[in-house]
Coordinates of C-alpha atoms in Angstrom, one line a residue:
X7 CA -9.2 6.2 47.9
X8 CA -12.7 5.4 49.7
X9 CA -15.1 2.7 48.5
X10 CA -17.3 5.7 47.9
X11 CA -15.0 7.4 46.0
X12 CA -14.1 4.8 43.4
X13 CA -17.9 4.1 43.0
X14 CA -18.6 7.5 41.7
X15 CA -15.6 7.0 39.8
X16 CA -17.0 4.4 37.9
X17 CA -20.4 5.6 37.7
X18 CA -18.3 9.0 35.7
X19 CA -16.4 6.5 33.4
X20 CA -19.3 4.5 32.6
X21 CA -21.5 7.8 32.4
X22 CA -18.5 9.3 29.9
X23 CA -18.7 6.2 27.6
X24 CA -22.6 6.1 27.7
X25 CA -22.5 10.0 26.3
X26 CA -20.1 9.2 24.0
X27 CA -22.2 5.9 22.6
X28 CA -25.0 8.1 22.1
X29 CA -23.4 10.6 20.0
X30 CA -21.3 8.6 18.4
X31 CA -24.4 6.2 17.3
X32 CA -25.0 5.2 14.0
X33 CA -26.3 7.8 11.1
X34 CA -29.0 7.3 8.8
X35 CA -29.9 9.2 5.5
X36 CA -32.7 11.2 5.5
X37 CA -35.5 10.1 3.3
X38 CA -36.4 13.5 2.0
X39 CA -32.8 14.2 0.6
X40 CA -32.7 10.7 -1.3
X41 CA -33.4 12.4 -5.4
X42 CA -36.2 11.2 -7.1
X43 CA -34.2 9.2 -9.5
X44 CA -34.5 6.4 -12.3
X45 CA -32.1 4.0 -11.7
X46 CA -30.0 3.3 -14.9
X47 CA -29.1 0.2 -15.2
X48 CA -25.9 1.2 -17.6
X49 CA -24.5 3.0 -15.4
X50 CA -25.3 0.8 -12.3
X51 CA -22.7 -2.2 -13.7
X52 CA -20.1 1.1 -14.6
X53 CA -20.3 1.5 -11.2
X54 CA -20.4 -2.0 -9.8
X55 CA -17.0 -2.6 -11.7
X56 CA -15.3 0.9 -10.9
X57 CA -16.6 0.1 -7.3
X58 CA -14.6 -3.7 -7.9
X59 CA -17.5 -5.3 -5.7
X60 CA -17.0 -8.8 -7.4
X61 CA -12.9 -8.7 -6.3
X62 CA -14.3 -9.0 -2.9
X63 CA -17.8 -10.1 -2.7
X64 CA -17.7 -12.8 -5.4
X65 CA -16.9 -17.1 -3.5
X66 CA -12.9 -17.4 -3.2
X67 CA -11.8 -18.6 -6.5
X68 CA -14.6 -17.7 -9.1
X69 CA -13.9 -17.3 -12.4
X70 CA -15.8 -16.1 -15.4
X71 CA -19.8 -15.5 -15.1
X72 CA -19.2 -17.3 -11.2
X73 CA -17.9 -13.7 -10.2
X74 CA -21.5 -12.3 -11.1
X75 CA -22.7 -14.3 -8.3
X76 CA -21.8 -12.4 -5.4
X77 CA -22.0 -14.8 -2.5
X78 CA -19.0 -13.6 -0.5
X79 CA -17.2 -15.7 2.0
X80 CA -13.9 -14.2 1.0
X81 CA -11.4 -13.7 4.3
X82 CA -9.4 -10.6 5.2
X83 CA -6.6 -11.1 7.8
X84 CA -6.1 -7.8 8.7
X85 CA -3.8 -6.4 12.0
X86 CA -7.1 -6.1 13.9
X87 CA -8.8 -9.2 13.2
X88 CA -10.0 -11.4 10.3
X89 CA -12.7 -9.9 8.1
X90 CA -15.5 -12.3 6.4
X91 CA -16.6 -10.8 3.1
X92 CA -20.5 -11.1 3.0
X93 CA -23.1 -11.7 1.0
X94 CA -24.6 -9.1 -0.8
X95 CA -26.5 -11.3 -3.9
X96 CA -30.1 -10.7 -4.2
X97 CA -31.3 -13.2 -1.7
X98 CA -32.4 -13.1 1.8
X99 CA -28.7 -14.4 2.6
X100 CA -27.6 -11.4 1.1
X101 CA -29.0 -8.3 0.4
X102 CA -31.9 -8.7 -1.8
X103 CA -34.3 -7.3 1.2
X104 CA -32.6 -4.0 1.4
X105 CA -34.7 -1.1 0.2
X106 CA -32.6 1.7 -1.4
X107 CA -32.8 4.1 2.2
X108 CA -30.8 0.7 3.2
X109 CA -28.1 0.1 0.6
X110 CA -27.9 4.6 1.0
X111 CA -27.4 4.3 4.6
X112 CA -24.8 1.7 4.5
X113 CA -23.1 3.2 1.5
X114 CA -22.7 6.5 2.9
X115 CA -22.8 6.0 6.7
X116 CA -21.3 2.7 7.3
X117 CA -24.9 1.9 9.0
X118 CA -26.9 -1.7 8.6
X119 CA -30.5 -2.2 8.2
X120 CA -30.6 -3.3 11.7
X121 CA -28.8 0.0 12.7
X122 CA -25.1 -1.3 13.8
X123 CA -22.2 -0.1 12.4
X124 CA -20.2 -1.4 10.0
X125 CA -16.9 -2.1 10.0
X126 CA -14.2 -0.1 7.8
X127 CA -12.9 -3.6 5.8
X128 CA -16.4 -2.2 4.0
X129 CA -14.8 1.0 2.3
X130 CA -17.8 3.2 3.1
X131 CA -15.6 5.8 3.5
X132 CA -15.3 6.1 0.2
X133 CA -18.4 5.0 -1.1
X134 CA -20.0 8.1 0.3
X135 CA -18.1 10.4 -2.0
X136 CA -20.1 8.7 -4.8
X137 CA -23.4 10.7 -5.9
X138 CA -26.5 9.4 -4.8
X139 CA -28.1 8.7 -8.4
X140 CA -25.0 6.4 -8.9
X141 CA -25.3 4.8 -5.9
X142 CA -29.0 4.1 -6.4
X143 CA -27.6 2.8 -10.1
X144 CA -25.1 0.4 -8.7
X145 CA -28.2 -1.2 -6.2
X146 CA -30.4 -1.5 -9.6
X147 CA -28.1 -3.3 -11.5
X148 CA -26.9 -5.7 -8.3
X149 CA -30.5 -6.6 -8.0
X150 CA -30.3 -8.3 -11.4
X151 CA -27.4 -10.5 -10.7
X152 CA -27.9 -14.2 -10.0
X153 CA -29.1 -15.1 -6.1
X154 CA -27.2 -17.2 -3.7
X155 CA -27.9 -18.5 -0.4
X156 CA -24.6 -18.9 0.6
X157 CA -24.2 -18.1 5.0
X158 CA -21.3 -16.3 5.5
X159 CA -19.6 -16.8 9.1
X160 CA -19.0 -14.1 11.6
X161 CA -15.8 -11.9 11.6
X162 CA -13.5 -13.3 14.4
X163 CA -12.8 -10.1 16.1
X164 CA -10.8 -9.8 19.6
X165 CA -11.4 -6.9 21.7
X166 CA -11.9 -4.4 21.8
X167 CA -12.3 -4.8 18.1
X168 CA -15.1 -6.9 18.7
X169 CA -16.7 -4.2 20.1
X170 CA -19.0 -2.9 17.0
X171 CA -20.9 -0.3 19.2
X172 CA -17.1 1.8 19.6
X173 CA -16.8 1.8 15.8
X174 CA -19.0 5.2 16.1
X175 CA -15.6 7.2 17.8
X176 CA -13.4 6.0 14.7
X177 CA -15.8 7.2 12.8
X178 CA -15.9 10.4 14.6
X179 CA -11.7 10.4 13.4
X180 CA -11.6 9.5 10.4
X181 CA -14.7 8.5 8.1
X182 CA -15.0 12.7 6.4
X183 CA -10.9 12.2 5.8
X184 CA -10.9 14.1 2.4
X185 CA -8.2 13.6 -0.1
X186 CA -5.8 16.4 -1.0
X187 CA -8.0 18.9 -3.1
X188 CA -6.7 19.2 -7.0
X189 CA -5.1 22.5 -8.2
X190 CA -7.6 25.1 -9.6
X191 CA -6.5 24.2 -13.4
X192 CA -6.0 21.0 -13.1
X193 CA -9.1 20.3 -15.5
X194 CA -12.2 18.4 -16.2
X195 CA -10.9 15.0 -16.9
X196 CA -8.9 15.0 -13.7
X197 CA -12.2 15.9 -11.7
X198 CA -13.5 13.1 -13.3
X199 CA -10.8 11.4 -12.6
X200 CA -11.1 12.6 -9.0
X201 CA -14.4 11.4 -8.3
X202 CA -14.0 7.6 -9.4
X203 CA -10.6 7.5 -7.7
X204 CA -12.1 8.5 -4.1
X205 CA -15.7 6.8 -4.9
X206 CA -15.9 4.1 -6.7
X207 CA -12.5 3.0 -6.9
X208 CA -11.8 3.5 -3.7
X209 CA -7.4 3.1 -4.6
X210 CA -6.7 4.9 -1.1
X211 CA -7.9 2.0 1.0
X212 CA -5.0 0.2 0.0
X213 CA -2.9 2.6 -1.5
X214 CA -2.7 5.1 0.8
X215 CA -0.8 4.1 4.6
X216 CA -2.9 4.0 8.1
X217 CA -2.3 4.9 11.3
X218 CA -2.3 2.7 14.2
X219 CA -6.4 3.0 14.5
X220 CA -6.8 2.2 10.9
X221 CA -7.2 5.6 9.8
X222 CA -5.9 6.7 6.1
X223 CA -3.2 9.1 6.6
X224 CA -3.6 11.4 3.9
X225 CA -0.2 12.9 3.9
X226 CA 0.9 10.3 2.2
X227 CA -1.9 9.9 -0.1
X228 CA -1.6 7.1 -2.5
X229 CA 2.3 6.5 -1.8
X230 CA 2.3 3.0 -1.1
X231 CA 2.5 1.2 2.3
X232 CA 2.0 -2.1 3.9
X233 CA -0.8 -4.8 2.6
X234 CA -3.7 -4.1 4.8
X235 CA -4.2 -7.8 3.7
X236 CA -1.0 -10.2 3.9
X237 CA 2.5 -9.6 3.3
X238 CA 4.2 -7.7 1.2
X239 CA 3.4 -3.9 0.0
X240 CA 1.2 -2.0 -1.9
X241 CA 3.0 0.4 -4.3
X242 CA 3.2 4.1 -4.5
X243 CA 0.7 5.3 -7.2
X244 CA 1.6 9.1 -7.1
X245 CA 3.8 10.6 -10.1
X246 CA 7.0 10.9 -7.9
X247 CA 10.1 9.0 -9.0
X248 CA 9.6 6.3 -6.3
X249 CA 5.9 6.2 -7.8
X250 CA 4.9 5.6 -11.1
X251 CA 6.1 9.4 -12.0
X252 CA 8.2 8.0 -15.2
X253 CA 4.2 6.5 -16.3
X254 CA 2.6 8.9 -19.2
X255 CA -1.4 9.2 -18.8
X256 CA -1.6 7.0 -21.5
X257 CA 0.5 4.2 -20.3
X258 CA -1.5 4.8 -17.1
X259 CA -4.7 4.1 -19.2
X260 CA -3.1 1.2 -20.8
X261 CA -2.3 -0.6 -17.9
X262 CA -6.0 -0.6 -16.5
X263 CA -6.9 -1.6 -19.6
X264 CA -4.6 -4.5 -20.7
X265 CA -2.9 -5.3 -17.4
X266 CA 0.9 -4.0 -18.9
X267 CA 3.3 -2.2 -17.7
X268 CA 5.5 0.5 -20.2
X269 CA 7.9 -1.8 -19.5
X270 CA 6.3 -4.9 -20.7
X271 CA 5.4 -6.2 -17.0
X272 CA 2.0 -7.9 -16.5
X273 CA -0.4 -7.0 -13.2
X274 CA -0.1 -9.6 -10.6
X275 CA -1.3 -10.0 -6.9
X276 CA -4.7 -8.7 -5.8
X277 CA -4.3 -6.0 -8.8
X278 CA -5.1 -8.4 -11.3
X279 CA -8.6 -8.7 -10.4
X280 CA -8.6 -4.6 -9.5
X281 CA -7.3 -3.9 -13.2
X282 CA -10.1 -7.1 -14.6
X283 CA -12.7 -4.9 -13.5
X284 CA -11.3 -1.5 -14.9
X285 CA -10.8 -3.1 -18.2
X286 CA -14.9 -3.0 -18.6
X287 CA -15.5 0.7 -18.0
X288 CA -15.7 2.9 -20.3
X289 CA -12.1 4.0 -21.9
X290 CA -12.8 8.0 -20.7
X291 CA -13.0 6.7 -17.3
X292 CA -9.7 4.8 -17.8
X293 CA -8.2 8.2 -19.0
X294 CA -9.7 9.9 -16.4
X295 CA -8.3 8.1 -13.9
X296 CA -4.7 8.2 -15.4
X297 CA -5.3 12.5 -15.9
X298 CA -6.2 12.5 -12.1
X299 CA -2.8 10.6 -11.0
X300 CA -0.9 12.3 -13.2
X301 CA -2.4 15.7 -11.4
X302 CA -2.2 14.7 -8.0
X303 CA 1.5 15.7 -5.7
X304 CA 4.3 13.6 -5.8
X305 CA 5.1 11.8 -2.8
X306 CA 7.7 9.7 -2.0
X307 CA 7.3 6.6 -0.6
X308 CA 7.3 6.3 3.3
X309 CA 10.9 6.1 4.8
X310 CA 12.7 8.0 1.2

């Protein structure tokens, strides 16, 4: 191969990524399709603990009325790097500058004030199955939560994870992944239950398995896999026999409310704190929930 030749080569590749950069550059919401809404504030803190933000975004060992204050700093040591769990308080260390187009845009797209992308450890991809009205809830009622200043390192990335600007391809992959549509009759409640499963309570980020790019692979949705965060396993939450299949929707229910098990277990792990939070929303939502797991195909865990 000439000089020449391997040049132009080059000046192909690098042409080929440029293109791909460009349309693979981080989305914004449109202004004009943001409803004309009054935030209420009722719903924003249903929201904010269906959506578990203090479990993640509240300092590393806060208890009580601490785990209001949501000054992050929490680490994630995850198979592609370790993840720093920021700030999003109302305060200029956090998020208290955002407008609502900027708590939208990184909500739905994964996209920063400052136009970057986010990383997935922030499970936008399923925030943006939430509504917007709720969304613009959850943003009112984290604006009344106590301030902190607290500066939150950088992630420690290596590449070409570090490299934020190729987060726009995986995104191309896998950030519409849908879930596995409910039968036709499977009901209101289980639509309901549906919607705060895939939204809010985004359960698939660890309950469902990824493939090797950190895509959810959604034919084996909610059956359990490895702890995107540590050792160990998350469990199959579909009704199949390796699942929780033997579970009634009530004891389903009863569990996110009181933490126990039909047979008399109590939660532990990073589920305590996810089944804390569920304990303050409204008991339909709980019943919703268990009416949509209940609904959902029963898969067994990977390897059965």
């Amino acid at each position: 191969m000439t000089r020449r030749t391997f040049r132009r080569l080059v000046g192909v590749f690098l042409l080929l990524i440029a293109v791909g950069l460009y349309f693979t550059r981080p989305e914004r919401v449109d202004p004009a399709s943001i409803p004309a809404h009054q935030a209420d504030l009722a719903n924003g803190e249903r929201m904010f603990w269906a959506g578990g933000c203090a479990s993640c975004h509240a300092a590393p060992g806060a208890t009580g009325d601490d785990k209001l204050v949501l000054a992050g700093g929490v680490e994630l040591n995850t198979p592609f790097g370790l993840f720093r769990v920021p700030n999003i308080s109302p305060s200029e260390a956090g998020i208290g500058g955002w407008s609502v187009n900027d708590f939208l845009n990184a909500m739905i797209h994964g996209t920063s004030p400052q136009g970057l992308h986010y990383y997935p450890a922030f499970p936008y991809g399923s925030y943006r199955n939430m509504k917007a009205e709720d969304l613009i809830d959850m943003k009112a009622y984290l604006d009344t939560l106590p301030a902190s200043d607290n500066q939150v390192a950088d992630h420690e990335l290596a590449f070409p994870f570090s490299w934020r600007s190729a987060l726009g391809m995986w995104k191309l992959l896998f950030l519409d992944t849908s879930a596995p549509a409910l039968a036709a009759n499977a009901g209101a409640e289980a639509e309901r239950g549906a919607y705060l499963v895939t939204g809010a309570g985004h359960c698939a980020e660890c309950h469902t398995p990824r493939n090797v790019l950190g895509g959810l692979d959604t034919s084996q949705w909610l059956a359990g896999g490895p702890n995107p965060d540590g050792e160990g396993s998350i469990p199959n939450i579909t009704p199949s026999s390796q699942g929780i299949g033997s579970w009634s929707a009530t004891d389903i229910a009863y569990y996110l409310e009181s933490g126990f098990t039909p047979d008399f277990d109590s939660v532990g792990g990073s589920m305590a704190s996810v089944q804390s939070n569920w304990a303050k929303v409204p008991a339909e939502d709980r019943a919703a929930v268990a009416a949509y797991l209940k609904a959902i195909a029963p898969i067994p865990a990977a390897g059965n």
